Amino acid sequence: MKTVIIGGVAGGATAAERLRRLDEKAEIVMLERGGFISYANCGLPYYIGGEITDKEELTLQTPESFKARFNIDVRINNEALSVNSKDKTLTVKNLQTGKTYTEKFDKLILSPGASPARPPIDGMNSKRVFTLRNIPDTYAIKNFIDAEKPKSAVVVGGGFIGLEMAENLHNAGLQVSIVEFANQVLAPIDFDMACAVHQHIRSKGVELLLGNGVKTIVENTDKSLIVNLINGSISADMVIMAVGVKPDIAFLKDSGIALNERGYIITNEKMQTNIADIYAVGDAVEVADFITHQKTMVPLAGPANKQGRIAADVICSISSAYTGTQGSSILKVFDLTVASTGVNEKTANRLGLKYEKSFTVSSSHAGYYPGALPMTIKTVFDPDNDKIIGMQIVGFEGVDKRCDVVAAAIRFGASARDLTQLELCYAPPYSSAKDPVNMAGYVIENIIASKVKIFHWHDVESLDKDKVTLLDVRTKEEFSLGAMPNFKNIPLDEIRERMSEIDRTKPVYLTCQVGLRGYVAARILSQNGFDACNLSDGYAVWKSVMDGSSEIRKTTKYGK
């Protein structure tokens, strides 16, 4: 049996290796349009910024190493031009010789990936405008920086690649501006969580322009660029376009292989297309969301690797199926770590899901052990059955392991009660006896059990001070440094003695810094006959969002 694989990197290379391990006698051919078959594409920005200093570290496998270890016929610089599904043949062009040839197959695995989107903007073809997808792109950017010594850069797009490039260009000594059309960076997290990221980016001296977009790019006489925006303009020595990706599927025209409305390849759970013996994996494939079961596109290395393995299994008659993508992801943004898994709030809203959310702020390890740092956790859950459907974390240390624990818990259908019962590793340098994951579960358990009523930052503006009592239970010192409008201060430790100052005929809306003291106050008051409600997100999240909103209002209609 002869299997031809179009494309390497995560999906294609994994499929090739798995096929060989399952069938030593199979004929396996891998076609790769570029000059590299398996490389650390997630590490490319860090080579540009100098974190990775040896370019050889970016190359995971070469055609020679693939041949030696797996006996796979790897043909780099060979581009598949078309697929004849009926005859089971490919038209392939050798980009080095220019010759075109026909390649037959018994099984075909498509792993073409996705290429950076290049919007139709005047000036996109300037030699000072770059995109980043592969090793040649990386070398081009690095060589430009080394040769031209640019002092400034504009990064267009606030997604994963955009923020990684902004950080690494900043580390390389450039003055960096980020332009993002949306009102926030990092679409997988919600606006209220992204605001902390916005503040951190700006604290590093990086200009962040939200709710803005690029109209044209004009080359200046001094070799710099003028980037004309919807609102304003920026001068820069180079531009990185990171506005998303599109599936690389032009060669599938007239193949009969079904695509969705956005051009992504449609497969079933076995990674089979609508054409017998043709499979597809990786960034160019439509997948099912694990939680909502909605069709979506998630260009991540982890899912691509799993899909490659599944396609190889099915070809070798092993029962295997892809059960959906959670979109678990993590990103380093300067000193911050941002992670998420599952459904975020805006997706839940868009799909009309019934949900509630909670916020918790926990330390990365025991507070009495030096170096503990805070992390903010937003958990999205189903209030009917308390199942966890999503989590987002922004913090400094220990974010990755907490999000990984919850990603696994979601995969196995965990509830808030399950989170409370998880027995996680504890020692003072690493965690607390009640881990942040446990704490998230405890808070949701209290909400579900009606031990506390909650409200959120976006509810504050609608509270009528004449109809409710607004109470801040932080210390006097904290309160003096900033407070929400119309909130009165009674510190938590004084609340029992000063209960007579609180109107029993009105609901009491409580806040503290991060929600914990407000919860304690709510329990005290509710057991003394008050109708008490706690701000789940606390003053810290409200302040972060208000600061972020004020920045956006300068250039967009957000919040009006």
Coordinates of C-alpha atoms in Angstrom, one line a residue:
M1 CA 0.0 0.0 0.0
K2 CA 1.3 3.4 -0.9
T3 CA 0.3 6.5 1.2
V4 CA 1.2 10.0 0.0
I5 CA 1.1 12.8 2.6
I6 CA 0.9 16.4 1.4
G7 CA 2.5 18.7 4.0
G8 CA 4.7 18.0 7.0
V9 CA 5.1 19.8 10.4
A10 CA 2.7 18.7 13.1
G11 CA -0.1 16.7 11.3
G12 CA 1.7 15.3 8.3
A13 CA 5.0 14.4 10.1
T14 CA 3.1 12.7 12.9
A15 CA 1.0 10.7 10.5
A16 CA 4.1 9.6 8.6
E17 CA 5.8 8.4 11.7
R18 CA 2.8 6.6 13.0
L19 CA 2.2 4.9 9.7
R20 CA 5.7 3.6 9.7
R21 CA 5.5 2.3 13.2
L22 CA 2.3 0.4 12.4
D23 CA 3.4 -0.9 9.0
E24 CA 7.1 -1.5 8.2
K25 CA 6.4 -2.5 4.6
A26 CA 4.1 0.4 3.6
E27 CA 5.4 2.8 0.9
I28 CA 5.2 6.3 2.3
V29 CA 5.8 9.5 0.4
M30 CA 5.8 13.0 1.9
L31 CA 5.5 16.0 -0.3
E32 CA 6.5 19.4 1.2
R33 CA 6.3 22.6 -0.8
G34 CA 8.9 24.3 1.4
G35 CA 12.4 23.3 2.4
F36 CA 11.6 22.0 5.9
I37 CA 9.4 19.1 6.9
S38 CA 9.3 19.2 10.6
Y39 CA 10.2 22.4 12.6
A40 CA 9.3 24.2 15.8
N41 CA 6.9 26.7 14.3
C42 CA 5.7 27.8 17.8
G43 CA 9.3 28.7 18.6
L44 CA 9.9 30.9 15.5
P45 CA 9.3 34.3 17.3
Y46 CA 11.7 33.4 20.0
Y47 CA 14.6 33.0 17.5
I48 CA 13.8 36.5 16.2
G49 CA 13.9 37.9 19.8
G50 CA 17.1 36.1 20.8
E51 CA 15.6 33.6 23.3
I52 CA 16.6 30.8 20.9
T53 CA 20.1 31.5 19.6
D54 CA 20.9 28.4 17.5
K55 CA 18.8 28.2 14.3
E56 CA 19.5 24.5 14.1
E57 CA 17.3 24.0 17.2
L58 CA 14.3 25.0 15.1
T59 CA 14.6 22.0 12.8
L60 CA 13.2 18.9 14.4
Q61 CA 13.6 16.5 11.5
T62 CA 15.3 16.6 8.2
P63 CA 14.6 14.6 5.0
E64 CA 17.8 12.6 5.8
S65 CA 16.8 11.8 9.4
F66 CA 13.3 10.9 8.3
K67 CA 14.7 8.5 5.7
A68 CA 17.2 7.0 8.1
R69 CA 14.9 6.4 11.0
F70 CA 11.5 5.9 9.3
N71 CA 12.4 4.9 5.7
I72 CA 10.1 7.6 4.3
D73 CA 10.5 9.2 0.9
V74 CA 10.6 12.9 1.8
R75 CA 10.5 15.3 -1.1
I76 CA 11.0 18.9 -0.1
N77 CA 10.5 21.7 -2.6
N78 CA 7.8 19.6 -4.2
E79 CA 4.4 21.2 -4.5
A80 CA 1.1 19.4 -5.1
L81 CA -0.7 21.3 -7.8
S82 CA -3.9 19.2 -8.1
V83 CA -5.6 16.1 -6.8
N84 CA -7.4 13.7 -9.2
S85 CA -9.6 11.8 -6.8
K86 CA -11.1 9.5 -9.4
D87 CA -7.7 8.2 -10.7
K88 CA -6.0 8.5 -7.3
T89 CA -3.2 10.7 -8.8
L90 CA -1.5 13.9 -7.9
T91 CA 0.1 16.5 -10.2
V92 CA 3.3 17.6 -8.5
K93 CA 5.8 20.3 -9.4
N94 CA 9.5 20.0 -8.4
L95 CA 10.2 23.6 -7.5
Q96 CA 14.0 23.2 -7.9
T97 CA 13.9 21.7 -11.4
G98 CA 10.6 23.2 -12.6
K99 CA 9.5 19.8 -13.9
T100 CA 5.9 18.5 -13.3
Y101 CA 5.1 14.8 -12.7
T102 CA 2.3 12.5 -11.7
E103 CA 2.3 10.7 -8.4
K104 CA -0.1 7.8 -7.7
F105 CA -1.5 6.9 -4.3
D106 CA -3.6 4.3 -2.6
K107 CA -4.2 6.5 0.4
L108 CA -3.8 10.3 0.6
I109 CA -3.4 12.4 3.7
L110 CA -3.8 16.1 3.3
S111 CA -1.9 18.3 5.8
P112 CA -1.4 21.6 3.9
G113 CA -1.8 23.8 6.9
A114 CA -2.9 27.4 6.9
S115 CA -1.0 30.5 5.6
P116 CA -1.0 34.0 7.0
A117 CA -3.9 36.1 5.8
R118 CA -2.8 39.0 3.6
P119 CA -5.5 41.6 3.5
P120 CA -5.9 43.6 0.3
I121 CA -4.1 46.7 1.7
D122 CA -2.1 49.1 -0.5
G123 CA 1.6 48.7 0.5
M124 CA 1.4 45.0 1.6
N125 CA 4.1 44.1 -1.0
S126 CA 6.7 46.4 0.5
K127 CA 9.9 44.6 1.4
R128 CA 9.5 46.0 4.9
V129 CA 6.2 44.2 5.5
F130 CA 6.5 40.6 6.8
T131 CA 4.3 37.7 7.8
L132 CA 5.5 34.7 9.9
R133 CA 4.6 31.1 9.1
N134 CA 7.7 29.1 8.5
I135 CA 11.5 29.0 8.8
P136 CA 12.2 31.1 5.7
D137 CA 9.9 33.8 7.0
T138 CA 11.8 33.7 10.3
Y139 CA 15.1 34.1 8.6
A140 CA 13.8 36.9 6.5
I141 CA 12.7 38.9 9.5
K142 CA 15.9 38.1 11.5
N143 CA 18.1 39.0 8.6
F144 CA 16.2 42.3 8.0
I145 CA 16.7 43.2 11.7
D146 CA 20.4 42.4 11.7
A147 CA 21.1 44.2 8.4
E148 CA 18.8 47.2 8.5
K149 CA 18.9 47.9 12.2
P150 CA 15.2 49.0 12.4
K151 CA 14.3 51.1 15.4
S152 CA 10.5 50.6 15.4
A153 CA 7.9 48.1 14.3
V154 CA 4.1 47.9 13.9
V155 CA 2.5 44.5 14.6
V156 CA -0.9 44.3 13.0
G157 CA -3.0 41.8 15.0
G158 CA -3.3 41.0 18.7
G159 CA -3.5 37.2 18.5
F160 CA -0.9 34.6 19.5
I161 CA 1.6 35.3 16.7
G162 CA 1.1 39.1 17.0
L163 CA 1.7 39.2 20.8
E164 CA 4.7 36.8 20.6
M165 CA 6.2 38.9 17.8
A166 CA 5.6 42.2 19.7
E167 CA 7.3 40.8 22.8
N168 CA 10.3 39.5 20.8
L169 CA 10.7 42.6 18.7
H170 CA 10.7 44.6 21.9
N171 CA 13.3 42.2 23.3
A172 CA 15.4 42.8 20.2
G173 CA 15.4 46.5 21.0
L174 CA 12.6 47.9 18.8
Q175 CA 9.9 50.3 19.8
V176 CA 6.7 48.3 19.1
S177 CA 3.1 49.3 18.4
I178 CA 0.3 46.8 18.2
V179 CA -2.8 47.5 16.1
E180 CA -5.8 45.4 16.8
F181 CA -9.2 45.8 15.1
A182 CA -11.2 44.2 18.0
N183 CA -11.6 45.8 21.4
Q184 CA -9.2 43.3 23.0
V185 CA -6.2 41.1 22.3
L186 CA -6.4 37.3 22.4
A187 CA -9.8 36.2 21.2
P188 CA -9.9 32.9 23.2
I189 CA -10.2 34.9 26.4
D190 CA -13.0 37.4 27.4
F191 CA -12.6 41.2 27.5
D192 CA -12.6 41.3 31.3
M193 CA -9.6 39.0 31.4
A194 CA -7.9 40.6 28.5
C195 CA -7.9 44.0 30.2
A196 CA -5.1 42.8 32.6
V197 CA -3.1 41.8 29.6
H198 CA -3.6 45.2 28.0
Q199 CA -2.3 46.9 31.1
H200 CA 0.8 44.6 31.2
I201 CA 1.6 45.2 27.6
R202 CA 1.4 49.0 28.0
S203 CA 3.5 48.8 31.2
K204 CA 6.4 47.4 29.0
G205 CA 6.3 50.5 26.8
V206 CA 4.5 48.9 24.0
E207 CA 1.8 51.0 22.3
L208 CA -1.5 49.2 22.1
L209 CA -4.1 50.5 19.7
L210 CA -7.4 48.7 20.1
G211 CA -10.5 49.1 17.9
N212 CA -8.3 50.3 15.1
G213 CA -7.1 48.9 11.7
V214 CA -4.7 49.5 8.9
K215 CA -6.0 51.3 5.7
T216 CA -2.7 51.7 3.7
I217 CA 1.0 51.3 4.1
V218 CA 3.2 53.9 2.4
E219 CA 6.9 53.7 1.9
N220 CA 8.6 56.9 3.1
T221 CA 11.7 58.5 1.4
D222 CA 13.9 57.6 4.4
K223 CA 13.1 53.9 4.0
S224 CA 10.6 54.0 6.8
L225 CA 6.9 53.2 6.5
I226 CA 3.8 55.3 7.2
V227 CA 1.0 53.0 8.4
N228 CA -2.3 54.8 7.9
L229 CA -4.9 53.6 10.3
I230 CA -8.7 54.0 10.5
N231 CA -7.9 56.5 13.3
G232 CA -4.5 58.2 12.9
S233 CA -1.2 57.0 11.5
I234 CA 2.1 55.5 12.7
S235 CA 5.6 55.8 11.4
A236 CA 7.7 52.5 11.6
D237 CA 10.7 50.9 10.0
M238 CA 8.9 47.5 9.6
V239 CA 5.5 45.9 9.8
I240 CA 4.5 42.4 10.9
M241 CA 1.1 41.3 9.6
A242 CA -0.5 38.8 12.0
V243 CA -4.2 39.1 11.3
G244 CA -5.1 35.4 11.1
V245 CA -4.7 32.5 8.8
K246 CA -6.5 30.9 5.9
P247 CA -6.4 27.2 4.8
D248 CA -3.9 26.4 2.1
I249 CA -6.2 24.5 -0.2
A250 CA -5.9 26.1 -3.7
F251 CA -4.6 22.8 -5.1
L252 CA -7.9 21.1 -4.1
K253 CA -9.9 23.0 -6.8
D254 CA -11.9 20.5 -8.9
S255 CA -10.8 17.6 -6.7
G256 CA -14.3 17.0 -5.4
I257 CA -13.1 17.2 -1.8
A258 CA -15.8 18.9 0.3
L259 CA -14.9 22.2 1.9
N260 CA -16.9 24.4 4.3
E261 CA -18.0 28.0 3.5
R262 CA -14.6 29.3 4.7
G263 CA -12.6 26.9 2.7
Y264 CA -11.7 24.4 5.4
I265 CA -11.7 20.7 4.6
I266 CA -14.6 18.8 6.0
T267 CA -13.9 15.4 7.6
N268 CA -15.6 12.9 9.9
E269 CA -14.3 11.8 13.3
K270 CA -11.9 9.4 11.6
M271 CA -10.4 12.3 9.7
Q272 CA -11.8 10.9 6.4
T273 CA -13.0 13.4 3.7
N274 CA -16.0 12.8 1.5
I275 CA -13.7 11.0 -0.9
A276 CA -12.8 7.4 -0.1
D277 CA -9.1 6.9 0.9
I278 CA -8.5 10.6 1.2
Y279 CA -7.9 12.0 4.8
A280 CA -7.2 15.5 6.1
V281 CA -5.5 16.7 9.3
G282 CA -4.2 19.9 10.9
D283 CA -4.9 23.6 10.5
A284 CA -6.8 23.3 7.2
V285 CA -9.5 21.0 8.7
E286 CA -12.9 21.8 10.1
V287 CA -13.3 20.3 13.6
A288 CA -16.1 19.9 16.2
D289 CA -15.9 21.8 19.4
F290 CA -15.7 19.2 22.2
I291 CA -18.2 21.0 24.4
T292 CA -20.7 22.7 22.1
H293 CA -20.3 20.2 19.2
Q294 CA -20.4 23.2 16.9
K295 CA -18.2 23.2 13.8
T296 CA -15.1 25.3 14.2
M297 CA -11.5 25.8 13.1
V298 CA -8.7 25.7 15.6
P299 CA -5.1 26.0 14.3
L300 CA -3.2 24.4 17.2
A301 CA -0.3 22.0 17.1
G302 CA -1.8 19.6 19.7
P303 CA -5.0 18.8 17.8
A304 CA -3.0 18.5 14.5
N305 CA -0.7 15.9 16.1
K306 CA -3.7 13.9 17.4
Q307 CA -5.4 14.0 14.0
G308 CA -2.3 12.8 12.2
R309 CA -2.1 9.8 14.5
I310 CA -5.8 9.0 14.1
A311 CA -5.6 9.2 10.3
A312 CA -2.6 6.7 10.3
D313 CA -4.5 4.4 12.7
V314 CA -7.6 4.3 10.5
I315 CA -5.5 3.6 7.4
C316 CA -4.0 0.7 9.3
S317 CA -7.5 -0.6 10.3
I318 CA -7.1 0.5 13.9
S319 CA -10.3 1.9 15.5
S320 CA -9.6 5.5 16.3
A321 CA -11.6 8.7 16.3
Y322 CA -11.1 12.4 17.0
T323 CA -13.5 13.5 19.7
G324 CA -13.3 17.2 19.3
T325 CA -11.2 20.2 20.1
Q326 CA -11.3 22.2 23.4
G327 CA -9.0 24.9 22.2
S328 CA -6.7 24.6 25.2
S329 CA -3.9 27.2 24.7
I330 CA -1.3 29.1 26.6
L331 CA 0.8 32.2 25.8
K332 CA 3.7 34.1 27.4
V333 CA 3.1 37.8 27.2
F334 CA 6.2 39.4 28.6
D335 CA 6.0 38.4 32.3
L336 CA 2.4 37.3 32.2
T337 CA 1.1 33.8 31.3
V338 CA -2.4 33.6 29.7
A339 CA -4.1 30.3 29.4
S340 CA -7.6 29.1 28.5
T341 CA -9.5 26.0 27.7
G342 CA -13.1 25.2 26.7
V343 CA -15.9 27.8 26.1
N344 CA -15.4 31.4 27.0
E345 CA -18.3 33.7 28.0
K346 CA -18.7 35.5 24.6
T347 CA -19.0 32.1 22.8
A348 CA -21.5 31.0 25.4
N349 CA -23.5 34.2 24.7
R350 CA -23.2 33.8 21.0
L351 CA -24.5 30.3 21.0
G352 CA -27.3 31.0 23.6
L353 CA -25.9 28.6 26.1
K354 CA -27.1 28.8 29.7
Y355 CA -24.1 29.6 31.9
E356 CA -22.8 31.4 34.9
K357 CA -19.3 32.5 35.7
S358 CA -17.1 33.0 38.7
F359 CA -13.9 34.8 39.4
T360 CA -11.2 33.7 41.9
V361 CA -7.8 35.2 42.7
S362 CA -5.3 32.8 44.2
S363 CA -1.6 32.8 44.9
S364 CA 0.7 30.6 42.8
H365 CA 1.9 28.9 45.9
A366 CA 1.6 29.2 49.7
G367 CA 1.5 32.9 50.7
Y368 CA 4.0 32.5 53.5
Y369 CA 6.6 31.0 51.2
P370 CA 8.6 33.8 49.4
G371 CA 7.7 34.7 45.8
A372 CA 4.0 33.9 45.7
L373 CA 2.3 35.7 42.9
P374 CA -1.5 36.2 42.1
M375 CA -3.4 34.6 39.3
T376 CA -6.9 35.5 38.3
I377 CA -9.2 32.6 37.3
K378 CA -12.5 32.9 35.4
T379 CA -14.5 29.8 35.3
V380 CA -17.6 29.3 33.1
F381 CA -20.0 26.6 34.2
D382 CA -23.5 25.3 33.6
P383 CA -25.7 26.4 36.6
D384 CA -28.1 23.5 36.0
N385 CA -25.6 20.7 36.6
D386 CA -22.5 22.7 37.7
K387 CA -20.4 21.1 34.9
I388 CA -17.3 23.1 34.1
I389 CA -17.3 24.2 30.4
G390 CA -14.5 26.7 30.3
M391 CA -11.7 28.4 32.2
Q392 CA -9.3 31.3 31.6
I393 CA -6.3 32.2 33.8
V394 CA -4.1 35.2 33.8
G395 CA -1.1 35.2 36.1
F396 CA 2.6 34.8 36.5
E397 CA 3.6 31.4 37.8
G398 CA 1.7 28.1 38.0
V399 CA -0.9 29.1 35.4
D400 CA 0.0 26.3 33.0
K401 CA -0.5 23.4 35.5
R402 CA -3.9 24.8 36.8
C403 CA -5.3 25.2 33.3
D404 CA -4.0 21.7 32.3
V405 CA -5.7 20.2 35.3
V406 CA -9.0 21.8 34.4
A407 CA -8.6 21.0 30.7
A408 CA -8.3 17.3 31.7
A409 CA -11.3 17.7 34.1
I410 CA -13.5 19.2 31.3
R411 CA -12.5 16.4 29.0
F412 CA -13.9 13.9 31.5
G413 CA -17.0 15.9 32.3
A414 CA -16.1 17.3 35.7
S415 CA -18.4 19.3 37.9
A416 CA -17.5 22.0 40.4
R417 CA -17.7 19.3 43.1
D418 CA -15.2 17.3 41.2
L419 CA -12.8 20.3 41.3
T420 CA -13.2 20.5 45.1
Q421 CA -12.3 16.8 45.5
L422 CA -9.2 16.8 43.3
E423 CA -6.2 15.8 45.4
L424 CA -3.4 17.9 43.9
C425 CA 0.3 18.0 44.7
Y426 CA 1.1 20.4 47.6
A427 CA 4.2 21.8 49.1
P428 CA 4.7 25.5 50.0
P429 CA 7.0 26.3 47.0
Y430 CA 4.5 24.9 44.6
S431 CA 0.9 25.3 45.8
S432 CA -1.4 25.7 48.8
A433 CA -3.2 23.1 50.7
K434 CA -6.3 24.4 48.9
D435 CA -5.1 24.7 45.4
P436 CA -6.4 27.4 43.1
V437 CA -8.3 24.7 41.2
N438 CA -9.9 23.6 44.4
M439 CA -10.8 27.2 45.3
A440 CA -12.5 27.7 41.9
G441 CA -14.6 24.6 42.7
Y442 CA -15.5 25.8 46.2
V443 CA -16.7 29.1 44.9
I444 CA -18.9 27.6 42.3
E445 CA -20.2 25.0 44.8
N446 CA -21.3 27.9 47.1
I447 CA -23.0 29.7 44.2
I448 CA -24.9 26.5 43.1
A449 CA -25.9 25.8 46.7
S450 CA -27.2 29.4 47.1
K451 CA -24.7 30.0 49.9
V452 CA -24.0 33.3 48.2
K453 CA -25.6 35.5 45.6
I454 CA -23.3 37.1 43.1
F455 CA -23.2 40.0 40.7
H456 CA -20.5 41.1 38.2
W457 CA -18.5 44.1 37.1
H458 CA -21.0 44.8 34.2
D459 CA -23.9 45.0 36.7
V460 CA -22.4 47.8 38.8
E461 CA -23.4 50.6 36.5
S462 CA -27.1 49.6 36.6
L463 CA -27.3 49.5 40.4
D464 CA -29.6 52.3 41.8
K465 CA -28.0 53.7 45.0
D466 CA -31.4 54.8 46.1
K467 CA -32.8 51.2 46.0
V468 CA -29.8 49.2 47.2
T469 CA -27.0 49.6 49.7
L470 CA -23.5 49.6 48.1
L471 CA -20.9 48.5 50.6
D472 CA -17.1 48.1 50.2
V473 CA -15.6 45.9 52.9
R474 CA -11.9 46.6 52.2
T475 CA -9.8 48.4 54.7
K476 CA -9.9 52.2 55.0
E477 CA -6.5 52.4 53.5
E478 CA -7.5 50.3 50.4
F479 CA -10.7 52.3 50.0
S480 CA -8.9 55.6 50.1
L481 CA -6.7 54.5 47.1
G482 CA -9.8 54.0 44.9
A483 CA -13.3 52.8 45.0
M484 CA -16.4 52.3 42.9
P485 CA -18.9 55.2 42.7
N486 CA -21.5 55.4 45.5
F487 CA -20.0 52.6 47.6
K488 CA -19.7 53.2 51.4
N489 CA -16.8 51.7 53.3
I490 CA -17.3 49.4 56.3
P491 CA -14.2 47.2 56.7
L492 CA -15.0 43.5 57.0
D493 CA -13.6 43.2 60.6
E494 CA -16.0 46.0 61.7
I495 CA -19.1 44.8 60.0
R496 CA -20.7 43.0 63.0
E497 CA -20.3 46.0 65.3
R498 CA -21.6 48.4 62.6
M499 CA -24.5 46.4 61.3
S500 CA -26.9 49.0 62.6
E501 CA -25.5 51.4 59.9
I502 CA -26.9 49.2 57.1
D503 CA -30.5 49.5 56.0
R504 CA -32.2 46.2 56.4
T505 CA -35.0 47.1 54.0
K506 CA -32.7 47.2 51.0
P507 CA -30.6 44.6 49.2
V508 CA -26.9 45.0 50.1
Y509 CA -24.4 44.8 47.2
L510 CA -20.9 44.0 48.5
T511 CA -17.4 44.3 47.1
C512 CA -13.8 43.8 48.3
Q513 CA -10.6 43.6 46.3
V514 CA -10.9 40.2 44.8
G515 CA -14.2 38.7 46.1
L516 CA -13.1 36.7 49.2
R517 CA -13.8 39.2 51.9
G518 CA -17.0 40.2 50.1
Y519 CA -18.1 36.6 50.4
V520 CA -17.4 36.4 54.1
A521 CA -19.3 39.7 54.6
A522 CA -22.2 38.3 52.6
R523 CA -22.4 35.2 54.8
I524 CA -22.4 37.3 57.9
L525 CA -25.1 39.6 56.7
S526 CA -27.3 36.9 55.1
Q527 CA -27.3 35.0 58.4
N528 CA -28.4 38.2 60.2
G529 CA -31.5 38.8 58.0
F530 CA -30.0 40.9 55.2
D531 CA -30.4 40.2 51.4
A532 CA -26.7 40.2 50.5
C533 CA -25.0 39.9 47.1
N534 CA -21.3 39.7 46.5
L535 CA -19.3 41.1 43.5
S536 CA -17.7 37.9 42.3
D537 CA -15.0 39.7 40.4
G538 CA -14.1 42.2 43.1
Y539 CA -12.9 45.8 42.8
A540 CA -9.7 44.6 41.0
V541 CA -11.5 43.2 38.0
W542 CA -13.9 46.2 37.8
K543 CA -11.0 48.6 37.9
S544 CA -9.1 46.7 35.3
V545 CA -12.1 46.7 33.0
M546 CA -12.9 50.3 33.5
D547 CA -9.3 51.4 32.8
G548 CA -9.3 49.2 29.7
S549 CA -12.7 50.5 28.5
S550 CA -11.5 54.1 28.8
E551 CA -8.6 53.4 26.5
I552 CA -10.8 51.9 23.9
R553 CA -13.4 54.7 24.0
K554 CA -10.7 57.0 22.6
T555 CA -10.8 55.2 19.2
T556 CA -14.1 53.1 19.1
K557 CA -17.7 53.2 20.2
Y558 CA -17.1 50.6 22.8
G559 CA -19.1 51.2 25.9
K560 CA -21.3 54.0 24.5

